Amino acid sequence: MNSKPEVTISPFLDPGPRTKAHSLAILQLSRDNLLPVYLQPPTGEHDGYAEGAVVNTRYGSFPHSTMLNVPWGSQIRASKVDTGSRGRKRKRDGADDTSREATAAASEKESEGPGAVAVATPTKENGGAPSVKQAVADSSGFIHILPPTPELWTTSLPHRTQVVYTPDYSYILHRIRARPGSTLIEAGAGSGSFSHAAVRAVYNGYPSAGQRKGKVFSFEYHEERYHKMKQEISDHGLDGLIHLTHRDVYNGGFLVDGRSPQADAIFLDLPAPWEALPHLSRRRPPPSLWPSGAPPPGLDDPTKEWISPLHPRKTVHLCTFSPCIEQVTRTVSAMRRLGWVDIDMVEIANRRLHASRDRVGLNLVNFDRGVNNSAKDVEEAVTRLAEIEARFREHAAKARSRAAGAAAAAAGDVDMDSDDENAGEAAANGNAPRPTAEEEEEIKITTNRLPPWMEGRLITRGEPEIKTHTSYLVFAVLPMEWTEEDEAKAAAKYPVGQEQKVIGTIDKAIRKQERREQLQKQQPGSKKARRKERDEKLGEVLG
Amino acid sequence: MYSIIRPNAWVALKLPSGNTKVLQVTPNTTISLGKYGSFPTNLILGRPYHVTFELQDKRPDENFSRLRIVPADELYAEVFAEEAAADCVTPAASSGGGGNGGDTVISAAGGDEFSLVDDKGNVVARSDREVLDESARQTLTQDEIEELKREGSNAGKDVIAKLLLSHTALDQKTSFSLAKYKLLKTKKYIRRFQVLPLDVATFAQWQLDERDASKILDMRAEMMGLVGCWANVHFGGEDVFLPDPNASPDQGPQACQPVDEKLLRGRWLVVDDTCGLLVAAMAERMGVLHEQEDSGAEEENKGPSQQLPVVTKAEIQAETPAPAPVPSQKDGDTEMTDAPGEPAPQPSDAEPKPKKPRPSDFMIPYSQTNTITVLHSSSQPNLSFLSYWGFDIASPNHPPHPLLNHLLTLSWLQLVKPELDSSYSTPPPTASPETLASWKPSRRGNFHRKRRRFARTRYIVDSTRAGGFSGLVCASTMDPISIMRHTLPLLAGGAPVAIYSPTIEPLATLADCFSVPRRTAWVGGGAPEIEGLSNEELERWQGNERFPLNPTLLQGVSIQTSRARRWQVLPGRTHPLMTERGGAEGYVFTAWRAKPAEGKVAAKGKFKRRKVETVGRVEEATPGVETPASG
């Protein structure tokens, strides 16, 4: 790859302390609402905005100038931006701006073809003196600006295919031993979420000329996705760390420019991994092991040397990612025939949990949403019922005294009964009791004792919708090839026949024997033993 | 990690029973696998990892078992036979395709018929599924089995075959139960094993399954992956070392190299109560746990080596980078650089080595980048598991190891109240060079040791307190709120936080400190005690009962858990495993460090003329927005 003398490190790998122009930043609107933006220096009016490039969200407008050269993680206030009189009709309303911003906000010209990508292209129209309107803070809201990480990118990236999410890729990279310095093959780059996580895992510096460093070799057969991904790699400063190839790996294999990437970790996110697997052999696989019964064109010449994309002197770890069990069965079968061992299939179930306060009680103020104004326990229910009962009795007594006071007719009894019932019902429904002055006082006391955000029991509950199945992960290992020659060499280097002791599982008798020998060996030589002996002798003499 | 088993390396032996045995392969010893037999260690040295070895029968003239590498075809012979049987109808034809390993294999023909096939493809025993007799019995007595084992022929395969054939009710077993029976007997008698490199994943699995899981807080592989990713732990940049201040022995603390915050990059803060497993996992992700692997692999390639087993200090030293860059001045250095290139039999030890200029006492050996800073609650950190990767924190004269320059440890006392820590606050001894020369070597050594310790402690404490960390990783038995109180101010803006806990309660309590209502109250003046405090003071807010932490310092607070469900994949018998590990589930708390804006921040929402009533709803539905309107 062309190694530049001065390499700017990707913001994914070292974002530095502050936000920079022409670099990717992730705007966090709310917990799960993330927006990737390539920050641009203010260079005069942009897209009709006097402040330069502006991000519009439902929390207000945020000119890029307010987000530049601030510490990462900063809270950014919205600015008063004139969005109405921009001299042209707004194409979309505010709600759509979020999705638009990721891709098109940076394009200076109106001509936004489908290929227009958000590249940091500074406008040089105004020469060296940009006349940019100073942003004025607005009270409509705020956002936080975060440095890009593969996790943030995975949740915010523009989807092109199904994305490999963090719970899956974190486990995969752990299992396939992707470490600084590893060489990783990824087929089916897709939306690039795995690529970003993989490059972080294998990164151990940018390679200078002729140097071999941790690297990701990525393959994508879909042309449009390939171009988008290519653009992203260079926008994110990952040139030289990810090598992207546009190819159908089922037929084309995994060599890059005819040479072996020498991979030691592989991730296949393909619909038919068994079609790609024969390419990942150390030796030319026999024709029967190709899914079609014969090697694909270009590889069918048995006289040509077989170049393996795998590292010849290392164990290779592999993972395939397939949603259906039928794919797994075929993949595993192919793996067995191609000599992969330690085949293991798992699926990952991830759950996110939300901690909140379960606020139940009759006397809770409605501080936040979600107060359940019913009795919190039996005691509270009994107290409340007793209160109602007392009030009811009071009411009945009043009515009775009223009735007695009237003493008009004997038939009035019937009416009175129905009156009582009405009162009782009203009380039972909880409509009747209004908080009395006393109760208000009580509420005040409780709030003084415990602020509303500390009331109630702390609970955790899952998200409303959980991903129950992403894909099946099949792991396998291909050991290094070991020839007779290698064996002879190793046998010469480490000859047998001089075994002195047993390690590993030792039975009791042997262990005891060893202990005895050790003690015997120690006693004459060891300082401690000698000192002990001497002390004992001294003791004898003195005693 | 190497791909070749090297002498004195820690390895994991995987046995047919599924158990793992972790040991250090010392050359010229015998490894005993218990009931599976024993073999000389030298037979696996220099051989690759992950291949399957088989203990062969002892030759008549030798008193030990030799090993054979089992080809993958042979490992899967039975599965191939089953697959073939599913395709073809006649069992005899099918076994010819699969069982080319010369083994006795079992194949299920047509799904409901079962046969024991010998190596020539003849059916030895056959079963159908008609009868399932519970009282099926083995006719071989235990003594006979023992006798067979002692003969130990054909790596235990003979025992298994005989066991199967002596089973009276074999013909009454269904294919499923027969396969299970065979598997059971294979696990018990087959004399095969695999050697795995002891990396963090293998070690953790072994610790979890067969050792004391509570020591590593029940941290499963899924959790380790999540913590590492969410904390964004990765290689933090090429090593940068501070220049040697060249302090003479009569100079005091003022000669110490000051901490330069601009140089500090890619540093992670760790609180580890897993005996060092978490630190090891992070070090592996940062590339400072294992010695350089490429050089190792190539070294093995370079022709026949002259020297015999007893290796390796010289080799190891040759491969690891020197602990500190030493300014090369003398031409003697050229000799030094030559020496590691060709490991000549025994020269350099005998000759007096050309002396390197010794760095001064105040030289800081730690890299400014790509470091792990461990906070510990006792006077010494408990990182005992690092010894499996050849690192011992307590060893004063440590052989070269990448962790030496990248692992910094300090106690909570040194972080929170450094003035109370004597090793930080006691000034270093000073002496004029003349006095120093007059001292005995032991006293002189002590003097230098004290000064070195002072400089290092001072550097670690000062650089940690300077903050700017790239992330916080935590797996601790301590209350996470108290940990956060002292570590949050040390994190750079936007730095991720990942806290592992075996149980959810501590994490839920922590998340509750950042709940929307609490944040709203904080911003809206619910805390009169913070009126008039500057941002700097608010960052170091010591908390009270109502606000244990400054709730605006973290964004995107989230708790999650993951579980890997393992499956068995066999032709016609694919299903999830029946049992998995229970116990502590394990949870991860994640968030990012935020830098709140100075002064009051309003969030009224963006009003749209058309739908006024939706504005209120939008605001409520977004946990990130704080509404001061309520205050």
Coordinates of C-alpha atoms in Angstrom, one line a residue, chain A residues 42-481:
Chain A
P42 CA -16.8 27.3 8.8
T43 CA -15.9 28.8 5.4
G44 CA -18.6 31.2 4.7
E45 CA -22.2 30.5 3.9
H46 CA -23.1 26.9 3.4
D47 CA -26.2 25.4 1.9
G48 CA -28.0 28.6 2.6
Y49 CA -26.9 28.9 6.2
A50 CA -25.0 32.0 7.2
E51 CA -23.2 30.0 10.0
G52 CA -21.6 27.5 7.6
A53 CA -22.6 23.8 7.7
V54 CA -25.4 23.1 10.2
V55 CA -26.9 20.0 11.7
N56 CA -30.6 20.2 12.2
T57 CA -32.2 18.0 14.8
R58 CA -35.4 18.0 16.8
Y59 CA -33.4 19.5 19.6
G60 CA -32.5 22.5 17.6
S61 CA -29.9 23.5 15.0
F62 CA -26.2 23.0 15.6
P63 CA -23.7 24.8 13.4
H64 CA -20.5 22.9 12.9
S65 CA -18.6 25.9 14.1
T66 CA -20.0 25.4 17.6
M67 CA -18.7 21.8 17.6
L68 CA -15.2 22.3 16.4
N69 CA -12.1 22.2 18.6
V70 CA -14.1 21.4 21.7
P71 CA -13.2 18.6 24.1
W72 CA -14.7 15.3 23.1
G73 CA -17.8 14.5 25.2
S74 CA -18.8 18.2 25.3
Q75 CA -22.4 19.2 25.7
I76 CA -23.3 21.5 22.9
R77 CA -26.1 24.0 23.1
A78 CA -28.4 24.6 20.1
S79 CA -28.0 27.8 18.2
K80 CA -30.4 30.2 16.8
V81 CA -30.3 29.5 13.1
D82 CA -32.5 30.9 10.5
T83 CA -33.8 27.8 8.9
G84 CA -36.8 29.4 7.2
S85 CA -35.4 32.0 4.8
R86 CA -32.6 30.2 3.2
G87 CA -33.5 31.5 -0.3
R88 CA -34.7 28.1 -1.4
K89 CA -37.4 25.7 -0.5
R90 CA -36.5 23.1 2.1
K91 CA -36.8 19.7 0.6
R92 CA -37.5 17.8 3.7
D93 CA -38.8 18.7 7.1
G94 CA -36.8 18.6 10.2
A95 CA -37.6 15.0 11.1
D96 CA -35.8 13.7 8.1
D97 CA -32.8 15.9 8.6
T98 CA -31.1 13.4 10.9
S99 CA -30.8 10.7 8.2
R100 CA -29.9 13.3 5.6
E101 CA -27.2 14.8 7.6
A102 CA -25.1 11.7 7.7
T103 CA -24.7 11.5 4.0
A104 CA -25.5 14.8 2.3
A105 CA -25.0 17.7 4.7
A106 CA -21.4 18.1 3.6
S107 CA -22.0 18.3 -0.1
E108 CA -21.6 21.9 -1.0
K109 CA -23.4 22.0 -4.3
E110 CA -27.0 21.5 -4.8
S111 CA -26.4 18.7 -7.3
E112 CA -26.8 15.8 -5.0
G113 CA -26.7 12.7 -7.1
P114 CA -27.0 9.3 -5.6
G115 CA -23.3 9.1 -5.4
A116 CA -22.8 12.3 -3.4
V117 CA -21.0 11.3 -0.3
A118 CA -20.3 13.3 2.8
V119 CA -16.7 14.1 2.3
A120 CA -15.0 16.9 4.1
T121 CA -14.5 19.3 1.2
P122 CA -13.8 22.7 2.5
T123 CA -15.2 25.5 0.5
K124 CA -12.6 27.8 -0.8
E125 CA -14.9 30.3 -2.3
N126 CA -14.3 33.0 0.1
G127 CA -10.6 32.7 0.0
G128 CA -8.8 33.2 3.3
A129 CA -11.4 35.4 5.0
P130 CA -14.5 33.4 5.7
S131 CA -17.4 35.6 6.6
V132 CA -19.2 33.4 9.0
K133 CA -22.0 34.4 11.1
Q134 CA -21.3 33.9 14.8
A135 CA -23.7 31.3 16.2
V136 CA -26.1 32.5 19.0
A137 CA -27.1 30.1 21.7
D138 CA -30.7 28.9 21.7
S139 CA -32.6 27.3 24.5
S140 CA -34.2 24.6 22.4
G141 CA -31.9 21.9 23.5
F142 CA -28.4 20.4 23.4
I143 CA -26.5 17.4 22.2
H144 CA -23.3 15.6 23.2
I145 CA -20.4 15.1 20.8
L146 CA -18.6 11.8 21.1
P147 CA -15.5 10.4 19.5
P148 CA -16.2 7.6 17.0
T149 CA -15.8 4.1 18.2
P150 CA -16.8 0.9 16.4
E151 CA -19.7 0.6 18.9
L152 CA -21.1 4.1 18.2
W153 CA -20.5 3.6 14.5
T154 CA -22.4 0.3 14.6
T155 CA -25.4 1.9 16.0
S156 CA -25.3 5.0 13.9
L157 CA -23.9 3.8 10.5
P158 CA -26.0 4.1 7.3
H159 CA -27.4 0.6 6.9
R160 CA -26.7 -1.2 3.7
T161 CA -27.1 -4.7 4.8
Q162 CA -27.8 -6.6 8.0
V163 CA -25.3 -5.3 10.6
V164 CA -23.1 -7.4 12.9
Y165 CA -23.9 -5.9 16.2
T166 CA -21.6 -5.4 19.2
P167 CA -22.7 -8.5 21.2
D168 CA -21.8 -10.7 18.3
Y169 CA -18.6 -9.1 17.1
S170 CA -17.2 -8.6 20.6
Y171 CA -17.5 -12.4 21.2
I172 CA -16.3 -13.3 17.7
L173 CA -13.2 -11.2 17.9
H174 CA -12.4 -12.7 21.3
R175 CA -12.8 -16.2 20.1
I176 CA -10.9 -15.9 16.8
R177 CA -8.0 -14.4 18.6
A178 CA -8.0 -11.1 16.7
R179 CA -5.2 -9.3 18.5
P180 CA -2.8 -6.5 17.7
G181 CA -0.7 -7.7 14.8
S182 CA -3.1 -10.3 13.5
T183 CA -4.1 -10.5 9.9
L184 CA -7.8 -10.9 9.5
I185 CA -9.8 -11.8 6.4
E186 CA -13.4 -10.6 6.4
A187 CA -15.7 -11.6 3.6
G188 CA -18.9 -9.8 3.1
A189 CA -17.9 -6.4 4.3
G190 CA -21.6 -5.4 4.3
S191 CA -22.2 -2.2 6.2
G192 CA -18.7 -2.2 7.7
S193 CA -19.5 -2.6 11.3
F194 CA -17.4 -5.7 11.7
S195 CA -14.6 -4.1 9.7
H196 CA -14.3 -1.2 12.1
A197 CA -14.3 -3.5 15.1
A198 CA -11.8 -5.8 13.5
V199 CA -9.4 -3.1 12.5
R200 CA -9.4 -1.8 16.1
A201 CA -8.6 -5.3 17.3
V202 CA -5.7 -6.0 15.0
Y203 CA -4.3 -2.4 14.9
N204 CA -0.7 -2.1 16.1
G205 CA 0.4 0.9 14.2
Y206 CA 0.3 2.1 10.6
P207 CA 2.6 0.1 8.4
S208 CA 5.5 2.0 6.8
A209 CA 7.0 0.7 3.6
G210 CA 7.7 -3.0 3.7
Q211 CA 6.5 -3.4 7.2
R212 CA 4.0 -6.0 8.3
K213 CA 1.4 -4.8 10.8
G214 CA -2.0 -5.9 11.9
K215 CA -4.4 -5.6 8.9
V216 CA -7.9 -6.5 7.8
F217 CA -8.4 -7.9 4.3
S218 CA -12.0 -7.2 3.4
F219 CA -14.0 -8.6 0.5
E220 CA -17.3 -7.3 -0.9
Y221 CA -19.0 -8.5 -4.1
H222 CA -21.7 -5.9 -4.3
E223 CA -20.3 -3.0 -6.4
E224 CA -22.2 -0.1 -4.8
R225 CA -21.5 -1.3 -1.3
Y226 CA -17.9 -1.7 -2.2
H227 CA -17.6 1.9 -3.4
K228 CA -19.4 3.2 -0.3
M229 CA -17.2 1.2 2.0
K230 CA -14.1 2.3 0.1
Q231 CA -15.1 5.9 0.6
E232 CA -15.7 5.3 4.3
I233 CA -12.4 3.7 4.8
S234 CA -10.5 6.7 3.5
D235 CA -12.8 9.1 5.2
H236 CA -12.1 7.4 8.5
G237 CA -8.4 7.4 8.0
L238 CA -8.2 3.6 7.8
D239 CA -6.3 3.4 4.5
G240 CA -3.4 1.0 4.9
L241 CA -5.2 -0.8 7.7
I242 CA -8.2 -2.2 5.8
H243 CA -7.6 -3.5 2.3
L244 CA -10.9 -3.7 0.5
T245 CA -11.3 -5.9 -2.6
H246 CA -14.3 -6.0 -4.8
R247 CA -14.7 -9.7 -5.6
D248 CA -17.0 -12.7 -5.5
V249 CA -15.0 -14.9 -3.1
Y250 CA -16.8 -18.1 -4.0
N251 CA -15.1 -18.1 -7.3
G252 CA -12.3 -15.7 -6.8
G253 CA -10.8 -16.8 -3.5
F254 CA -9.0 -14.6 -1.1
L255 CA -5.6 -13.8 -2.7
V256 CA -4.8 -10.1 -3.0
D257 CA -2.9 -9.2 -6.2
G258 CA -2.1 -12.9 -6.6
R259 CA -0.3 -12.9 -3.2
S260 CA -1.3 -14.5 0.1
P261 CA -2.6 -12.2 2.8
Q262 CA -1.2 -14.7 5.3
A263 CA -4.3 -14.5 7.5
D264 CA -4.5 -16.1 10.9
A265 CA -8.1 -15.0 11.7
I266 CA -11.1 -15.3 9.4
F267 CA -14.7 -14.1 9.5
L268 CA -17.2 -15.2 6.9
D269 CA -20.5 -13.4 6.7
L270 CA -21.6 -15.0 3.5
P271 CA -24.9 -16.8 2.5
A272 CA -22.9 -19.9 1.5
P273 CA -19.7 -20.2 3.5
W274 CA -19.1 -23.7 2.3
E275 CA -18.5 -22.3 -1.2
A276 CA -15.7 -20.1 0.1
L277 CA -14.2 -22.6 2.5
P278 CA -12.1 -24.7 0.0
H279 CA -10.2 -21.5 -0.9
L280 CA -9.1 -21.4 2.7
S281 CA -7.1 -24.5 2.6
R282 CA -3.4 -25.0 3.1
R283 CA -3.1 -27.4 0.3
R284 CA -5.0 -27.7 -3.0
P285 CA -8.3 -29.4 -2.0
P286 CA -9.3 -32.4 -4.1
P287 CA -12.0 -31.7 -6.7
S288 CA -14.6 -33.6 -4.7
L289 CA -14.4 -31.0 -1.9
W290 CA -15.5 -28.1 -4.1
P291 CA -19.2 -27.7 -3.8
S292 CA -19.7 -28.0 -7.5
G293 CA -17.4 -31.0 -7.7
A294 CA -14.7 -29.2 -9.5
P295 CA -12.5 -26.2 -8.7
P296 CA -13.8 -22.8 -10.0
P297 CA -12.3 -21.5 -13.2
G298 CA -8.7 -20.2 -12.8
L299 CA -7.9 -22.7 -10.1
D300 CA -8.5 -25.9 -12.1
D301 CA -5.0 -26.1 -13.4
P302 CA -3.3 -28.7 -11.1
T303 CA 0.1 -27.9 -12.4
K304 CA -0.1 -24.4 -11.1
E305 CA 1.2 -23.8 -7.6
W306 CA -1.5 -23.5 -4.9
I307 CA -1.2 -20.3 -2.9
S308 CA -2.9 -20.5 0.4
P309 CA -4.3 -17.3 1.8
L310 CA -3.5 -18.6 5.3
H311 CA -0.4 -18.0 7.4
P312 CA 1.7 -21.1 6.8
R313 CA 3.2 -21.2 10.3
K314 CA 0.3 -20.2 12.4
T315 CA -2.9 -21.7 13.7
V316 CA -5.9 -20.2 11.9
H317 CA -9.1 -19.3 13.7
L318 CA -12.3 -19.0 11.7
C319 CA -15.9 -17.9 12.4
T320 CA -18.8 -18.0 10.1
F321 CA -22.0 -16.1 10.6
S322 CA -25.2 -17.7 9.3
P323 CA -28.8 -17.1 10.3
C324 CA -30.2 -20.5 9.3
I325 CA -29.5 -23.9 10.7
E326 CA -29.3 -25.5 7.3
Q327 CA -26.5 -23.2 6.4
V328 CA -24.7 -24.3 9.6
T329 CA -25.1 -28.0 8.8
R330 CA -23.6 -27.6 5.4
T331 CA -20.8 -25.3 6.7
V332 CA -19.9 -27.7 9.5
S333 CA -19.9 -30.6 7.1
A334 CA -17.5 -28.8 4.7
M335 CA -15.3 -27.7 7.6
R336 CA -14.9 -31.3 8.8
R337 CA -13.9 -32.5 5.3
L338 CA -11.4 -29.7 4.9
G339 CA -9.6 -30.5 8.2
W340 CA -10.9 -27.9 10.5
V341 CA -11.0 -29.0 14.1
D342 CA -12.6 -27.8 17.4
I343 CA -15.8 -26.9 15.5
D344 CA -18.1 -25.2 17.9
M345 CA -21.5 -23.6 17.2
V346 CA -23.0 -21.0 19.5
E347 CA -25.6 -18.2 19.3
I348 CA -25.5 -15.1 21.3
A349 CA -28.5 -13.7 23.2
N350 CA -28.0 -10.2 24.3
R351 CA -30.4 -8.3 26.5
R352 CA -30.3 -4.7 27.5
L353 CA -31.8 -3.7 30.8
H354 CA -33.2 -0.4 32.0
A355 CA -33.0 0.6 35.6
S356 CA -35.8 2.7 36.9
R357 CA -37.9 3.4 40.0
D358 CA -41.1 1.5 40.6
R359 CA -43.1 4.3 42.3
V360 CA -46.2 2.9 43.9
G361 CA -48.0 4.6 46.7
L362 CA -51.1 6.6 47.5
N363 CA -49.3 9.7 48.6
L364 CA -46.7 10.1 45.9
V365 CA -46.5 13.4 44.0
N366 CA -46.6 13.0 40.3
F367 CA -43.0 14.2 39.8
D368 CA -42.2 12.2 36.7
R369 CA -44.2 9.9 34.6
G370 CA -45.1 6.5 35.8
V371 CA -46.4 7.0 39.3
N372 CA -48.8 4.3 40.2
N373 CA -51.3 5.9 42.7
S374 CA -52.4 2.7 44.3
A375 CA -51.6 1.3 47.7
K376 CA -48.0 0.3 48.1
D377 CA -48.6 -2.3 50.7
V378 CA -51.4 -3.9 52.8
E379 CA -50.9 -1.4 55.6
E380 CA -51.4 1.5 53.3
A381 CA -54.5 -0.1 51.8
V382 CA -55.9 -0.8 55.3
T383 CA -55.2 2.7 56.5
R384 CA -56.9 4.1 53.4
L385 CA -59.9 1.8 53.7
A386 CA -60.3 2.6 57.4
E387 CA -60.2 6.3 56.6
I388 CA -62.9 5.8 54.0
E389 CA -64.9 3.7 56.4
A390 CA -64.6 6.4 59.1
R391 CA -65.7 9.1 56.7
F392 CA -68.6 6.9 55.5
R393 CA -69.7 6.4 59.1
E394 CA -69.5 10.1 59.7
H395 CA -71.5 10.8 56.7
A396 CA -74.1 8.2 57.7
A397 CA -74.4 9.7 61.1
K398 CA -74.8 13.1 59.7
A399 CA -77.5 11.9 57.4
R400 CA -79.2 10.0 60.2
S401 CA -79.2 13.0 62.4
R402 CA -80.5 15.0 59.5
A403 CA -83.2 12.4 59.0
A404 CA -84.0 12.4 62.7
G405 CA -84.1 16.1 62.7
A406 CA -86.5 16.2 59.8
A407 CA -88.6 13.4 61.4
A408 CA -91.2 14.0 58.7
A409 CA -92.1 10.6 57.3
A410 CA -91.4 7.0 58.2
A411 CA -91.0 6.0 54.6
G412 CA -87.8 8.2 54.3
D413 CA -85.8 5.2 55.5
V414 CA -85.6 3.7 52.0
D415 CA -84.2 6.9 50.5
M416 CA -81.7 7.1 53.2
D417 CA -80.4 3.7 52.4
S418 CA -79.8 4.5 48.8
D419 CA -78.1 7.7 49.8
D420 CA -75.7 5.7 52.0
E421 CA -74.9 3.4 49.2
N422 CA -74.1 6.2 46.8
A423 CA -71.8 7.8 49.3
G424 CA -70.1 4.4 49.9
E425 CA -69.6 3.8 46.2
A426 CA -68.2 7.3 45.7
A427 CA -65.7 6.7 48.5
A428 CA -64.8 3.3 47.2
N429 CA -64.0 4.7 43.8
G430 CA -61.6 7.0 45.4
N431 CA -63.2 10.0 43.9
A432 CA -64.6 11.5 47.0
P433 CA -61.5 12.0 49.2
R434 CA -59.7 15.2 48.3
P435 CA -56.4 15.6 50.1
T436 CA -57.1 17.5 53.2
A437 CA -54.8 20.1 54.7
E438 CA -53.3 17.5 56.9
E439 CA -52.6 15.1 54.1
E440 CA -51.0 17.9 52.1
E441 CA -48.7 18.5 55.0
E442 CA -47.9 14.8 55.1
I443 CA -46.9 14.8 51.4
K444 CA -44.7 17.8 52.1
I445 CA -43.0 15.9 54.9
T446 CA -42.4 12.8 52.8
T447 CA -40.9 14.8 50.0
N448 CA -38.7 16.6 52.3
R449 CA -37.5 13.3 53.7
L450 CA -37.0 11.7 50.3
P451 CA -36.7 13.5 47.0
P452 CA -39.0 12.1 44.4
W453 CA -36.2 10.6 42.3
M454 CA -35.3 8.4 45.2
E455 CA -38.8 7.2 45.9
G456 CA -39.9 3.7 45.1
R457 CA -38.1 0.5 44.6
L458 CA -35.2 0.4 42.2
I459 CA -36.0 -2.1 39.5
T460 CA -34.5 -3.3 36.2
R461 CA -36.5 -4.4 33.2
G462 CA -35.7 -5.5 29.7
E463 CA -36.3 -3.5 26.6
P464 CA -39.7 -3.6 25.0
E465 CA -38.4 -5.7 22.1
I466 CA -35.4 -8.0 22.2
K467 CA -33.4 -9.6 19.5
T468 CA -33.8 -13.3 20.1
H469 CA -31.8 -14.5 17.1
T470 CA -29.1 -12.7 15.1
S471 CA -27.2 -15.6 13.6
Y472 CA -25.4 -18.8 14.4
L473 CA -21.7 -18.5 14.9
V474 CA -19.6 -21.4 13.9
F475 CA -16.1 -21.4 15.2
A476 CA -13.3 -23.7 13.9
V477 CA -9.5 -24.0 14.1
L478 CA -7.1 -25.1 11.4
P479 CA -3.8 -26.2 13.0
M480 CA -0.5 -25.5 11.3
E481 CA 0.5 -28.1 8.8

